[in-house]
Coordinates of C-alpha atoms in Angstrom, one line a residue:
M266 CA -31.0 50.8 46.7
E267 CA -31.4 53.2 43.9
P268 CA -34.9 54.5 43.3
Q269 CA -36.6 53.7 40.0
T270 CA -38.6 56.3 38.1
V271 CA -42.1 56.4 39.6
S272 CA -44.8 56.2 37.0
S273 CA -46.8 59.3 36.4
D274 CA -49.9 57.2 36.9
I275 CA -49.1 56.6 40.6
D276 CA -50.8 58.9 43.1
P277 CA -48.0 61.2 44.3
A278 CA -49.7 61.4 47.7
L279 CA -49.2 57.6 48.0
V280 CA -45.5 58.0 47.2
D281 CA -45.2 60.7 49.9
E282 CA -47.2 58.6 52.4
V283 CA -45.0 55.5 52.0
R284 CA -41.8 57.4 51.9
T285 CA -42.5 59.3 55.1
G286 CA -44.9 57.0 57.0
L287 CA -42.7 53.9 56.8
Q288 CA -39.8 55.8 58.2
Q289 CA -41.7 57.1 61.3
T290 CA -41.7 55.5 64.7
P291 CA -44.3 54.0 65.0
K292 CA -44.7 53.4 61.3
R293 CA -48.0 54.6 59.9
L294 CA -50.0 54.6 56.6
S295 CA -53.2 56.6 56.1
S296 CA -56.5 54.8 55.7
R297 CA -57.3 57.1 52.8
F298 CA -55.2 54.8 50.6
F299 CA -57.3 51.7 51.3
Y300 CA -59.6 52.5 48.4
D301 CA -58.2 51.2 45.2
A302 CA -60.5 49.0 43.2
E303 CA -60.0 45.9 45.3
G304 CA -60.2 47.9 48.6
S305 CA -63.5 49.4 47.5
R306 CA -64.8 46.0 46.6
I307 CA -63.8 44.6 50.1
F308 CA -65.3 47.7 51.8
A309 CA -68.6 47.1 50.0
E310 CA -68.6 43.6 51.6
I311 CA -67.8 45.1 55.0
M312 CA -70.8 47.3 54.7
R313 CA -73.0 44.2 54.3
S314 CA -71.4 42.4 57.2
P315 CA -73.7 41.6 60.1
D316 CA -70.9 42.8 62.5
Y317 CA -70.6 46.2 60.8
Y318 CA -73.5 48.3 62.1
L319 CA -72.4 51.7 60.8
T320 CA -73.8 51.7 57.3
R321 CA -77.2 50.1 58.3
S322 CA -77.5 52.5 61.2
E323 CA -77.0 55.7 59.1
Y324 CA -79.2 54.3 56.3
E325 CA -82.0 54.0 58.9
V326 CA -81.4 57.5 60.2
L327 CA -81.7 59.1 56.8
D328 CA -84.7 56.9 55.8
T329 CA -86.6 57.6 59.0
H330 CA -85.9 61.3 59.1
K331 CA -85.8 62.4 55.5
A332 CA -88.9 64.5 55.7
D333 CA -87.6 66.3 58.8
L334 CA -84.3 66.9 57.1
L335 CA -86.0 68.4 54.0
R336 CA -88.0 70.8 56.3
Q337 CA -84.7 72.0 57.8
F338 CA -83.0 72.3 54.4
M339 CA -85.9 74.2 52.8
L340 CA -86.2 76.9 55.4
D341 CA -88.4 79.8 54.0
N342 CA -88.9 77.6 50.9
R343 CA -85.6 78.9 49.5
P344 CA -83.8 76.7 46.8
F345 CA -80.7 75.0 48.1
E346 CA -77.6 73.3 46.9
L347 CA -76.9 69.8 48.3
V348 CA -73.1 69.6 48.3
E349 CA -71.7 66.2 49.2
L350 CA -68.0 65.9 50.3
G351 CA -66.7 62.5 49.1
A352 CA -69.8 61.4 47.4
G353 CA -68.6 57.9 46.4
D354 CA -71.5 55.8 45.1
G355 CA -74.1 58.0 46.7
L356 CA -75.9 55.0 48.3
K357 CA -77.3 56.8 51.3
T358 CA -77.6 60.2 49.6
K359 CA -80.0 58.6 47.1
I360 CA -82.5 58.1 50.0
L361 CA -82.6 61.9 50.4
I362 CA -82.5 62.7 46.7
G363 CA -85.4 60.3 46.0
H364 CA -87.6 61.9 48.7
F365 CA -86.6 65.5 47.7
E366 CA -87.5 64.7 44.1
D367 CA -90.9 63.2 45.1
Q368 CA -91.6 66.4 47.1
Q369 CA -90.6 68.5 44.1
A370 CA -88.0 70.3 46.2
D371 CA -86.1 73.1 44.4
F372 CA -82.5 71.9 44.8
T373 CA -79.3 71.1 43.0
Y374 CA -77.0 68.2 43.9
A375 CA -73.3 68.9 43.8
P376 CA -71.3 65.7 44.5
I377 CA -67.6 66.3 45.1
D378 CA -65.0 63.5 44.8
I379 CA -61.3 63.2 44.0
S380 CA -62.0 60.0 42.1
V381 CA -63.0 60.6 38.5
D382 CA -64.3 57.1 38.1
A383 CA -66.5 57.3 41.2
L384 CA -67.9 60.6 40.2
E385 CA -68.6 59.7 36.6
G386 CA -70.3 56.4 37.7
L387 CA -72.5 58.3 40.2
V388 CA -73.5 60.9 37.6
V389 CA -74.5 58.2 35.1
D390 CA -76.5 56.3 37.7
L391 CA -78.3 59.5 39.0
R392 CA -79.3 60.6 35.4
K393 CA -80.8 57.2 34.8
Q394 CA -82.8 57.3 38.0
W395 CA -83.8 61.0 38.0
P396 CA -83.4 62.5 34.5
D397 CA -84.6 65.9 35.6
L398 CA -82.3 66.1 38.7
Q399 CA -80.2 69.3 38.6
L400 CA -76.6 68.1 38.9
N401 CA -73.4 70.1 39.4
P402 CA -70.6 67.5 39.9
R403 CA -67.1 68.5 40.9
H404 CA -63.8 66.5 40.5
D405 CA -61.8 68.4 43.1
D406 CA -60.8 68.4 46.8
Y407 CA -63.4 69.4 49.3
F408 CA -62.5 73.0 50.0
S409 CA -61.5 74.2 46.5
A410 CA -64.8 72.8 45.2
L411 CA -66.8 74.4 48.0
E412 CA -65.1 77.8 47.4
L413 CA -66.0 77.7 43.7
L414 CA -69.6 76.6 44.4
S415 CA -70.0 79.4 46.9
S416 CA -68.7 82.0 44.4
E417 CA -71.0 80.8 41.7
S418 CA -74.2 80.8 43.5
N419 CA -75.9 82.6 46.4
S420 CA -78.3 79.7 47.1
R421 CA -78.2 78.1 50.5
K422 CA -75.6 75.4 50.8
V423 CA -76.3 72.2 52.6
V424 CA -73.1 70.3 53.0
L425 CA -73.2 66.5 53.5
F426 CA -70.3 64.7 55.2
L427 CA -71.8 61.3 55.8
G428 CA -70.5 57.8 56.8
S429 CA -68.7 58.8 60.0
N430 CA -65.7 60.0 58.0
I431 CA -65.2 62.7 60.6
G432 CA -64.1 59.9 63.0
N433 CA -60.9 59.4 60.9
F434 CA -59.8 62.9 62.1
A435 CA -57.8 63.5 65.2
P436 CA -59.5 66.1 67.5
D437 CA -57.4 69.1 66.3
E438 CA -57.9 68.0 62.7
A439 CA -61.7 67.8 63.2
I440 CA -61.7 71.4 64.6
A441 CA -59.6 72.6 61.7
F442 CA -61.9 70.9 59.2
Y443 CA -65.1 72.6 60.5
Q444 CA -63.3 75.9 60.8
Q445 CA -62.4 75.6 57.1
L446 CA -66.0 74.8 56.3
H447 CA -67.2 77.7 58.4
D448 CA -64.9 80.1 56.5
R449 CA -66.4 79.0 53.1
L450 CA -70.1 79.1 54.0
Q451 CA -72.6 81.9 54.5
P452 CA -74.8 82.5 57.6
G453 CA -77.7 80.1 57.4
D454 CA -75.8 77.5 55.4
L455 CA -75.9 74.0 56.9
V456 CA -73.6 71.0 57.4
L457 CA -75.1 67.5 57.9
T458 CA -72.5 65.1 59.4
G459 CA -72.6 61.4 60.3
F460 CA -71.2 60.7 63.7
D461 CA -70.7 57.1 65.1
L462 CA -71.8 57.3 68.8
Q463 CA -70.1 55.8 71.8
K464 CA -71.8 52.6 72.9
H465 CA -70.9 49.2 74.4
P466 CA -67.2 48.7 73.6
A467 CA -67.8 45.1 72.5
I468 CA -70.2 46.3 69.7
I469 CA -67.6 48.7 68.3
H470 CA -64.7 46.2 68.7
T471 CA -66.6 43.5 66.8
A472 CA -67.4 46.0 64.0
Y473 CA -63.7 46.4 63.2
N474 CA -62.7 42.8 64.0
D475 CA -65.5 41.0 62.1
R476 CA -65.8 37.3 62.2
Q477 CA -65.5 37.0 58.4
G478 CA -62.1 38.6 58.4
L479 CA -63.1 41.3 56.0
T480 CA -61.5 44.2 57.9
R481 CA -58.3 42.2 58.1
A482 CA -58.4 41.7 54.3
F483 CA -59.2 45.4 53.8
N484 CA -56.1 46.5 55.8
L485 CA -53.8 43.9 54.2
N486 CA -54.9 45.1 50.8
L487 CA -53.1 48.3 51.4
L488 CA -49.8 46.4 51.4
R489 CA -50.9 44.6 48.1
R490 CA -51.5 48.1 46.6
I491 CA -48.0 49.2 47.6
N492 CA -46.5 46.1 46.1
R493 CA -48.3 46.7 42.8
D494 CA -47.9 50.5 42.6
L495 CA -44.4 50.9 44.0
D496 CA -42.8 47.6 43.2
A497 CA -42.6 46.5 46.8
N498 CA -42.3 43.0 48.1
F499 CA -44.5 42.9 51.3
D500 CA -45.3 39.3 52.1
L501 CA -49.0 39.6 53.2
A502 CA -48.8 36.3 55.0
A503 CA -46.1 37.8 57.3
F504 CA -48.4 40.5 58.5
D505 CA -51.6 40.3 60.6
H506 CA -54.3 42.8 61.5
Y507 CA -54.9 44.0 65.1
E508 CA -57.8 46.2 66.3
T509 CA -58.2 48.0 69.6
Y510 CA -61.0 50.1 71.0
N511 CA -60.5 52.4 74.0
P512 CA -63.8 53.4 75.6
E513 CA -62.1 56.1 77.7
N514 CA -61.2 58.2 74.6
G515 CA -63.6 56.7 72.1
E516 CA -60.9 55.7 69.6
A517 CA -60.9 52.5 67.5
R518 CA -57.4 51.9 66.0
S519 CA -56.3 49.5 63.4
Y520 CA -52.8 48.2 63.0
L521 CA -50.9 45.8 60.7
V522 CA -48.4 43.7 62.8
S523 CA -45.2 42.1 61.5
Q524 CA -45.2 38.5 62.4
K525 CA -41.4 38.1 62.2
A526 CA -38.3 40.2 61.8
Q527 CA -38.1 41.1 58.1
T528 CA -37.0 43.7 55.6
V529 CA -39.3 44.9 52.9
D530 CA -38.0 46.5 49.7
V531 CA -40.0 49.3 48.1
N532 CA -38.1 49.4 44.8
A533 CA -39.7 52.4 43.2
L534 CA -38.6 54.5 46.1
G535 CA -35.2 52.9 46.6
M536 CA -36.2 52.1 50.2
Q537 CA -35.5 49.1 52.5
V538 CA -37.9 49.0 55.4
P539 CA -36.8 46.9 58.4
F540 CA -39.4 45.4 60.7
Q541 CA -38.9 43.8 64.1
Y542 CA -41.1 40.9 65.2
G543 CA -44.3 42.4 66.5
E544 CA -43.7 45.9 65.1
I545 CA -46.8 47.7 63.9
I546 CA -48.0 50.0 61.1
H547 CA -50.8 52.2 62.3
T548 CA -53.4 52.4 59.5
E549 CA -56.6 53.9 60.9
I550 CA -58.2 55.7 63.7
S551 CA -62.0 55.9 64.0
R552 CA -63.3 58.1 66.8
K553 CA -66.7 57.6 68.4
F554 CA -68.5 60.6 69.9
T555 CA -70.8 61.6 72.7
R556 CA -73.5 64.2 72.2
N557 CA -71.7 66.7 74.4
Q558 CA -68.5 66.3 72.3
I559 CA -70.5 67.0 69.1
E560 CA -72.2 70.1 70.7
E561 CA -68.7 71.3 71.8
L562 CA -67.3 70.8 68.3
A563 CA -70.0 73.0 66.9
R564 CA -69.5 75.7 69.5
Q565 CA -65.7 75.7 69.0
T566 CA -66.0 76.2 65.2
G567 CA -68.7 78.8 64.9
F568 CA -71.7 76.6 64.3
A569 CA -74.9 75.9 66.3
M570 CA -76.3 72.4 66.4
T571 CA -79.8 72.7 65.1
G572 CA -80.7 69.0 64.3
W573 CA -80.0 65.7 66.0
F574 CA -81.3 62.5 64.3
T575 CA -80.5 58.9 65.4
D576 CA -81.4 55.3 64.6
G577 CA -83.6 53.3 66.9
K578 CA -80.7 52.0 68.9
S579 CA -78.9 55.3 69.2
Y580 CA -75.8 53.8 67.6
F581 CA -75.4 56.6 65.1
A582 CA -76.4 60.2 64.7
D583 CA -76.7 62.5 61.7
V584 CA -76.3 66.0 63.0
V585 CA -77.1 69.4 61.5
F586 CA -74.8 72.3 62.2
E587 CA -75.9 75.8 61.1
K588 CA -73.5 78.7 60.5
H589 CA -74.6 81.8 62.4

């Protein structure tokens, strides 16, 4: 097959991911590409699902401990900059912002996101709710934006990385991520991270294998996106979703499974992708942590763990790391 010209509107990272990921063994596609408009809509439903405890648990943590968090962030009553990596719609962050505004805390909110639409929507929403909120939005990748923010201001940085996004990183990637954060922060700066904790395996398995089939639809939508953006012909009915959770290593993994021997054309890339019956595409890893693992992650990357906040069931923790 001869490749067509790929539209300049298509994310070049998606092009690279499909070109390389579908030629690997096993095949893989990153979960970062789940979030087109339809994927974001489905994920909003997932967050409301009774089987998906993560969003509710972190919401409870932040709501219960918002006063304690502000005390940590306002050490010595210094002004601080609340920098959020991957701000999205800011649903949970608004719990903190509302409390900080009520307490007349001296802070600036700097949401960072690679999605222009998400960032603009968030800024409009925040200005409606809190007209006097000091805002410094950044459309950029995490580390470039953080470097710029650090060069512009000496105020204390409080970096938010919520939603258990750290669980999508392999162990060596997580270490590299915090090392990069460490390199761009000053002593006394903080990082608040959401960690999904290890618990009964059935609770975790059900969260990613919900009875409504939302996680299945979320994964299959990735194939729909490739069909649309790269002129492919994935037959969604010929693929299924399969989830595993391994309590020994704390890894939940998602796969798309070919239900027959088939060949998929990705016309924009001039690719033909053969599948055997039962062959998988690995789409997502979501790691669950113990407290010891989190403390060790801080130690390995030059931080000290200075705050540990959980929901009532200890399903989820929001953890403060401080750069020494």
